[in-house]
């Protein structure tokens, strides 16, 4: 059985794997046909598309690449290491391994050859390591931080929108609070807040950090089922899916405490996971299943603020009740 190696996004070799596993990685999108691969008998790394027939990928072999065992190519005919792949970082991107040997001059491309474009390796998650899923309380702590950030943003936006609303009302002849203009402006204000929140969560989750500021502080991130970065539009969908979790009396959020992979309802709907920031990386050993100091501090402060809010609300209700009694 042939053993294959493939290069990750950092040009580090991964493997060995068999041909079936390599096909599965391609099918799942964890590697692409442009990903560099190597096996025993090759003197250099080549794109996976060059071995379409050998790996039974169901695509045409690239006509611009020579067969790895072609006797007409003396550079490839020389055997490489028998069991250890050469470093993919030495691959110069043009189908050769950089060495100190003299390189023949590049032949000018024929004007009759088919056009082609350089394909970059698609970024992917590192598979095979242990995965620590973010539990319910870590997610609560991250949400508390993000709520604080969003409160500041919405307060600033609210002040700007409020000033604009006053100006429009004044220019409209001093429209009253029960006029259609007032309600239309109020609706636009709420819509603006929802849009800002949706973009906030979707943009951060689709970024290279894969996490909002709250999740970054706690040390967790949002990924798809294979550990890859989600798209911006999936992030938008995930944000609006949280409305379903909220409408079910927050039961959708509580599901994160009981499901096997700590998924809330909106995660199940959108096919996402919330994991430790070191999950699906080259350093899975850095993952921490415990809550951590930051999480504890945020949960305690959040609990105290919630308690003060309940006490203040109770005092207000009591004061209003006493006033009505008089």
Coordinates of N, CA, C and O in Angstrom, one line a residue, residues 68-193:
X68 N 4.9 11.5 -12.7 CA 6.0 11.5 -11.7 C 7.0 10.3 -12.0 O 8.1 10.3 -11.5
X69 N 6.6 9.4 -12.9 CA 7.5 8.3 -13.2 C 7.9 8.3 -14.6 O 8.3 7.2 -15.2
X70 N 7.7 9.4 -15.3 CA 8.1 9.5 -16.7 C 9.6 9.4 -16.9 O 10.3 10.1 -16.4
X71 N 10.0 8.4 -17.8 CA 11.5 8.2 -18.0 C 12.1 9.3 -18.8 O 13.3 9.5 -18.8
X72 N 11.2 10.1 -19.5 CA 11.7 11.2 -20.3 C 12.2 12.4 -19.5 O 12.8 13.3 -19.9
X73 N 11.8 12.4 -18.2 CA 12.2 13.5 -17.3 C 13.3 13.1 -16.4 O 13.0 12.4 -15.4
X74 N 14.5 13.4 -16.6 CA 15.6 12.9 -15.8 C 15.5 13.4 -14.4 O 16.0 12.8 -13.5
X75 N 15.0 14.6 -14.2 CA 14.9 15.2 -12.8 C 14.0 14.4 -12.0 O 14.2 14.1 -10.8
X76 N 12.9 13.9 -12.6 CA 11.9 13.1 -11.8 C 12.3 11.6 -11.8 O 11.8 10.9 -10.9
X77 N 13.1 11.2 -12.7 CA 13.5 9.8 -12.7 C 14.4 9.4 -11.5 O 14.4 8.3 -11.1
X78 N 15.1 10.4 -11.0 CA 16.0 10.1 -9.9 C 15.2 9.9 -8.6 O 14.4 10.7 -8.3
X79 N 15.4 8.8 -7.9 CA 14.6 8.5 -6.8 C 14.8 9.5 -5.6 O 15.9 10.0 -5.4
X80 N 13.7 9.8 -4.8 CA 13.8 10.6 -3.7 C 14.0 9.8 -2.5 O 14.3 8.6 -2.5
X81 N 13.8 10.3 -1.3 CA 14.0 9.5 0.0 C 12.9 8.4 0.0 O 11.9 8.5 -0.6
X82 N 13.3 7.3 0.6 CA 12.4 6.2 0.5 C 11.3 6.2 1.5 O 10.2 5.7 1.2
X83 N 11.4 6.9 2.6 CA 10.3 6.9 3.5 C 10.0 8.3 4.1 O 9.0 8.5 4.8
X84 N 10.8 9.3 3.9 CA 10.6 10.6 4.5 C 10.4 11.6 3.4 O 11.3 11.7 2.5
X85 N 9.3 12.4 3.3 CA 9.1 13.3 2.2 C 10.0 14.5 2.4 O 10.4 14.9 3.4
X86 N 10.4 15.1 1.2 CA 11.1 16.3 1.3 C 10.2 17.4 1.8 O 9.0 17.3 1.8
X87 N 10.8 18.5 2.3 CA 10.0 19.6 2.9 C 9.2 20.3 1.8 O 9.8 20.7 0.8
X88 N 7.9 20.4 2.0 CA 7.1 21.1 1.0 C 7.4 22.6 0.9 O 7.0 23.3 0.0
X89 N 8.0 23.1 2.0 CA 8.3 24.6 2.0 C 9.4 24.9 1.0 O 9.5 26.1 0.6
X90 N 10.1 23.9 0.5 CA 11.1 24.2 -0.5 C 10.5 24.2 -1.9 O 11.2 24.5 -2.9
X91 N 9.2 23.9 -2.0 CA 8.5 23.9 -3.3 C 8.4 25.3 -3.8 O 7.8 26.1 -3.0
X92 N 8.8 25.6 -5.0 CA 8.9 27.0 -5.4 C 7.6 27.5 -6.1 O 7.5 28.6 -6.6
X93 N 6.6 26.6 -6.1 CA 5.3 27.0 -6.7 C 5.2 26.8 -8.2 O 4.2 27.0 -8.8
X94 N 6.3 26.4 -8.8 CA 6.3 26.2 -10.2 C 6.5 24.7 -10.6 O 6.8 24.4 -11.7
X95 N 6.3 23.8 -9.6 CA 6.4 22.4 -9.9 C 7.8 21.9 -9.6 O 8.1 20.8 -10.1
X96 N 8.7 22.6 -9.0 CA 10.0 22.1 -8.7 C 10.4 22.3 -7.2 O 9.8 23.1 -6.6
X97 N 11.4 21.6 -6.8 CA 11.9 21.8 -5.4 C 13.2 22.6 -5.5 O 14.1 22.3 -6.3
X98 N 13.2 23.7 -4.7 CA 14.4 24.6 -4.8 C 15.6 23.9 -4.3 O 15.6 23.4 -3.2
X99 N 16.7 23.9 -5.1 CA 17.9 23.3 -4.7 C 19.1 24.2 -5.1 O 18.8 25.2 -5.8
X100 N 20.3 23.8 -4.8 CA 21.5 24.5 -5.2 C 21.9 24.2 -6.6 O 22.8 24.7 -7.2
X101 N 21.3 23.1 -7.2 CA 21.7 22.7 -8.6 C 21.3 23.7 -9.6 O 20.3 24.5 -9.4
X102 N 22.0 23.7 -10.7 CA 21.7 24.7 -11.8 C 20.3 24.3 -12.4 O 20.0 23.2 -12.7
X103 N 19.5 25.3 -12.5 CA 18.2 25.2 -13.1 C 18.2 25.6 -14.5 O 18.7 26.7 -14.9
X104 N 17.7 24.7 -15.5 CA 17.7 25.1 -16.9 C 16.8 26.3 -17.1 O 15.8 26.5 -16.4
X105 N 17.1 27.1 -18.1 CA 16.2 28.3 -18.4 C 14.8 27.9 -18.7 O 14.6 26.9 -19.3
X106 N 13.9 28.7 -18.3 CA 12.5 28.4 -18.5 C 12.2 28.7 -20.0 O 12.5 29.7 -20.5
X107 N 11.5 27.7 -20.6 CA 11.1 27.9 -22.0 C 9.9 28.8 -22.1 O 9.0 28.8 -21.2
X108 N 9.9 29.6 -23.1 CA 8.8 30.6 -23.4 C 7.6 29.8 -23.7 O 7.6 28.8 -24.5
X109 N 6.5 30.2 -23.1 CA 5.2 29.5 -23.3 C 4.7 29.7 -24.7 O 4.9 30.7 -25.3
X110 N 4.2 28.6 -25.3 CA 3.6 28.7 -26.7 C 2.4 29.5 -26.7 O 1.5 29.4 -25.8
X111 N 2.2 30.4 -27.7 CA 1.0 31.2 -27.8 C -0.2 30.3 -28.1 O -1.4 30.8 -28.0
X112 N 0.0 29.1 -28.5 CA -1.1 28.2 -28.8 C -1.5 27.3 -27.7 O -2.5 26.5 -27.8
X113 N -0.8 27.4 -26.5 CA -1.2 26.6 -25.4 C -2.4 27.1 -24.7 O -2.7 28.3 -24.8
X114 N -3.1 26.2 -24.0 CA -4.3 26.6 -23.3 C -4.0 27.5 -22.2 O -3.0 27.4 -21.5
X115 N -4.9 28.5 -21.9 CA -4.6 29.4 -20.8 C -4.8 28.7 -19.5 O -5.6 27.8 -19.4
X116 N -4.1 29.1 -18.5 CA -4.2 28.5 -17.2 C -4.0 29.6 -16.1 O -3.4 30.6 -16.4
X117 N -4.5 29.4 -14.9 CA -4.3 30.3 -13.8 C -3.7 29.6 -12.7 O -3.9 28.4 -12.5
X118 N -2.9 30.3 -11.9 CA -2.3 29.7 -10.7 C -3.3 29.5 -9.6 O -4.1 30.4 -9.3
X119 N -3.4 28.3 -9.0 CA -4.3 28.0 -8.0 C -3.6 27.9 -6.7 O -2.7 27.2 -6.5
X120 N -4.1 28.7 -5.7 CA -3.5 28.7 -4.4 C -4.1 27.6 -3.6 O -5.2 27.1 -3.8
X121 N -3.3 27.1 -2.6 CA -3.8 26.0 -1.7 C -4.9 26.6 -0.9 O -4.8 27.7 -0.3
X122 N -6.1 26.0 -0.8 CA -7.2 26.4 0.0 C -6.8 26.2 1.5 O -6.3 25.2 1.9
X123 N -7.1 27.3 2.3 CA -6.8 27.1 3.8 C -7.7 26.0 4.3 O -8.9 25.9 3.9
X124 N -7.2 25.3 5.3 CA -8.0 24.2 5.8 C -7.6 24.0 7.3 O -6.6 24.5 7.8
X125 N -8.5 23.3 8.0 CA -8.3 23.0 9.4 C -7.3 21.8 9.5 O -7.3 20.9 8.6
X126 N -6.6 21.7 10.6 CA -5.7 20.6 10.8 C -6.5 19.5 11.5 O -7.1 19.7 12.6
X127 N -6.6 18.3 10.9 CA -7.4 17.2 11.4 C -6.5 16.2 12.3 O -5.3 16.2 12.2
X128 N -7.2 15.4 13.0 CA -6.5 14.3 13.7 C -6.3 14.6 15.2 O -6.0 13.6 15.9
X129 N -6.3 15.8 15.7 CA -6.1 16.1 17.1 C -7.3 16.0 17.9 O -8.4 16.0 17.4
X130 N -7.1 16.0 19.2 CA -8.3 16.0 20.1 C -9.0 17.3 20.1 O -8.3 18.4 19.9
X131 N -10.3 17.3 20.2 CA -11.1 18.6 20.1 C -11.7 18.8 21.4 O -12.5 18.0 22.0
X132 N -11.5 20.0 22.0 CA -12.2 20.4 23.2 C -13.3 21.4 22.8 O -13.0 22.5 22.3
X133 N -14.5 21.0 23.1 CA -15.7 21.8 22.7 C -15.9 22.8 23.9 O -15.7 22.5 25.0
X134 N -16.4 24.0 23.5 CA -16.6 25.1 24.5 C -18.0 24.8 25.2 O -19.0 24.6 24.5
X135 N -17.9 24.6 26.5 CA -19.1 24.3 27.2 C -20.0 25.5 27.4 O -19.8 26.6 26.9
X136 N -21.1 25.3 28.1 CA -22.2 26.3 28.2 C -21.7 27.5 28.9 O -21.9 28.7 28.5
X137 N -20.9 27.4 30.0 CA -20.5 28.5 30.8 C -19.5 29.4 30.1 O -19.4 30.6 30.2
X138 N -18.6 28.8 29.3 CA -17.7 29.6 28.5 C -18.4 30.4 27.5 O -18.1 31.6 27.3
X139 N -19.4 29.8 26.9 CA -20.2 30.6 25.9 C -21.0 31.7 26.6 O -21.2 32.8 26.0
X140 N -21.5 31.5 27.8 CA -22.2 32.5 28.5 C -21.3 33.7 28.8 O -21.6 34.9 28.7
X141 N -20.0 33.4 29.3 CA -19.1 34.4 29.6 C -18.7 35.2 28.3 O -18.6 36.5 28.4
X142 N -18.5 34.6 27.2 CA -18.2 35.3 26.0 C -19.4 36.2 25.6 O -19.2 37.3 25.1
X143 N -20.6 35.7 25.8 CA -21.8 36.5 25.4 C -21.9 37.7 26.3 O -22.4 38.8 25.8
X144 N -21.6 37.6 27.6 CA -21.6 38.7 28.5 C -20.7 39.8 27.9 O -21.0 41.0 27.9
X145 N -19.5 39.5 27.5 CA -18.5 40.4 27.0 C -19.0 41.1 25.7 O -19.0 42.3 25.5
X146 N -19.5 40.2 24.8 CA -20.1 40.7 23.5 C -21.3 41.6 23.8 O -21.5 42.6 23.0
X147 N -22.1 41.3 24.8 CA -23.3 42.2 25.1 C -22.8 43.5 25.5 O -23.4 44.6 25.2
X148 N -21.7 43.6 26.4 CA -21.2 44.8 26.8 C -20.7 45.7 25.7 O -20.9 46.9 25.6
X149 N -19.9 45.0 24.7 CA -19.4 45.7 23.6 C -20.5 46.2 22.7 O -20.5 47.4 22.2
X150 N -21.5 45.4 22.5 CA -22.7 45.8 21.6 C -23.5 46.9 22.3 O -24.0 47.8 21.6
X151 N -23.6 46.9 23.6 CA -24.3 48.0 24.3 C -23.6 49.3 24.0 O -24.3 50.3 23.8
X152 N -22.3 49.3 24.1 CA -21.5 50.6 23.8 C -21.8 51.0 22.4 O -22.1 52.2 22.1
X153 N -21.7 50.1 21.4 CA -21.9 50.4 20.0 C -23.3 50.9 19.7 O -23.5 52.0 19.1
X154 N -24.3 50.2 20.3 CA -25.7 50.6 20.1 C -26.0 51.9 20.8 O -26.9 52.7 20.3
X155 N -25.3 52.2 21.9 CA -25.6 53.5 22.6 C -25.1 54.7 21.7 O -25.8 55.7 21.5
X156 N -23.9 54.5 21.1 CA -23.4 55.5 20.2 C -24.3 55.7 19.0 O -24.6 56.8 18.6
X157 N -24.6 54.5 18.4 CA -25.5 54.6 17.2 C -26.9 55.2 17.6 O -27.4 56.0 16.8
X158 N -27.4 54.8 18.7 CA -28.7 55.3 19.2 C -28.7 56.8 19.3 O -29.6 57.5 19.0
X159 N -27.5 57.4 19.9 CA -27.4 58.8 20.1 C -27.4 59.5 18.7 O -28.1 60.5 18.5
X160 N -26.7 59.0 17.7 CA -26.6 59.6 16.4 C -28.0 59.5 15.7 O -28.5 60.5 15.2
X161 N -28.6 58.3 15.8 CA -30.0 58.2 15.2 C -31.0 59.1 15.9 O -31.8 59.7 15.2
X162 N -30.9 59.2 17.2 CA -31.8 60.0 18.0 C -31.7 61.5 17.6 O -32.7 62.2 17.4
X163 N -30.5 61.9 17.4 CA -30.3 63.3 17.0 C -30.8 63.5 15.6 O -31.5 64.6 15.2
X164 N -30.7 62.5 14.7 CA -31.2 62.6 13.3 C -32.7 62.6 13.4 O -33.4 63.4 12.6
X165 N -33.3 61.8 14.3 CA -34.8 61.8 14.4 C -35.3 63.1 14.9 O -36.4 63.6 14.3
X166 N -34.7 63.7 15.8 CA -35.2 65.0 16.3 C -35.1 66.1 15.2 O -36.0 66.9 15.0
X167 N -34.0 66.0 14.4 CA -33.9 67.0 13.3 C -35.0 66.8 12.3 O -35.5 67.7 11.8
X168 N -35.3 65.5 11.9 CA -36.3 65.2 11.0 C -37.7 65.6 11.5 O -38.5 66.1 10.7
X169 N -37.9 65.4 12.7 CA -39.2 65.7 13.3 C -39.4 67.2 13.3 O -40.5 67.7 13.0
X170 N -38.3 68.0 13.6 CA -38.4 69.4 13.6 C -38.7 69.9 12.2 O -39.5 70.9 12.0
X171 N -38.0 69.3 11.2 CA -38.2 69.8 9.9 C -39.5 69.4 9.3 O -40.0 69.9 8.3
X172 N -40.2 68.4 10.0 CA -41.5 68.0 9.5 C -42.6 68.7 10.2 O -43.7 68.3 10.3
X173 N -42.3 69.9 10.7 CA -43.3 70.7 11.4 C -43.6 70.3 12.8 O -44.7 70.5 13.3
X174 N -42.6 69.7 13.5 CA -42.8 69.3 14.9 C -43.8 68.2 15.1 O -44.7 68.3 15.8
X175 N -43.6 67.1 14.3 CA -44.5 66.0 14.4 C -44.6 65.4 15.8 O -43.5 65.3 16.5
X176 N -45.7 64.9 16.2 CA -45.9 64.4 17.5 C -45.4 62.9 17.6 O -45.1 62.3 16.6
X177 N -45.3 62.4 18.8 CA -44.7 61.1 19.0 C -45.7 60.0 18.5 O -45.2 58.8 18.4
X178 N -46.9 60.3 18.2 CA -47.8 59.3 17.7 C -48.0 59.5 16.1 O -48.9 58.8 15.6
X179 N -47.2 60.2 15.5 CA -47.3 60.4 14.1 C -46.6 59.3 13.3 O -45.7 58.6 13.9
X180 N -47.0 59.0 12.1 CA -46.4 58.0 11.3 C -44.9 58.2 11.1 O -44.1 57.2 11.0
X181 N -44.5 59.4 11.0 CA -43.0 59.8 10.8 C -42.2 59.3 12.0 O -41.2 58.7 11.9
X182 N -42.8 59.5 13.2 CA -42.1 59.1 14.4 C -41.9 57.6 14.5 O -40.8 57.0 14.7
X183 N -43.0 56.8 14.2 CA -42.9 55.4 14.2 C -42.0 54.8 13.1 O -41.4 53.8 13.3
X184 N -42.0 55.5 12.0 CA -41.1 55.0 10.9 C -39.7 55.2 11.3 O -38.8 54.3 11.1
X185 N -39.3 56.3 11.9 CA -38.0 56.5 12.3 C -37.6 55.6 13.5 O -36.5 55.1 13.5
X186 N -38.5 55.3 14.4 CA -38.3 54.4 15.4 C -38.0 52.9 14.9 O -37.1 52.2 15.4
X187 N -38.8 52.6 13.9 CA -38.6 51.3 13.3 C -37.2 51.2 12.6 O -36.5 50.1 12.7
X188 N -36.8 52.3 11.9 CA -35.5 52.3 11.3 C -34.4 52.2 12.3 O -33.3 51.6 12.1
X189 N -34.6 52.8 13.5 CA -33.6 52.7 14.5 C -33.4 51.3 15.0 O -32.3 50.8 15.2
X190 N -34.5 50.6 15.2 CA -34.4 49.2 15.7 C -33.8 48.3 14.6 O -33.0 47.4 14.9
X191 N -34.1 48.6 13.3 CA -33.6 47.8 12.2 C -32.1 48.0 12.1 O -31.3 47.1 11.9
X192 N -31.6 49.3 12.3 CA -30.2 49.5 12.3 C -29.5 48.8 13.3 O -28.3 48.3 13.1
X193 N -30.0 48.7 14.5 CA -29.4 47.9 15.6 C -29.3 46.5 15.3 O -28.2 45.8 15.5

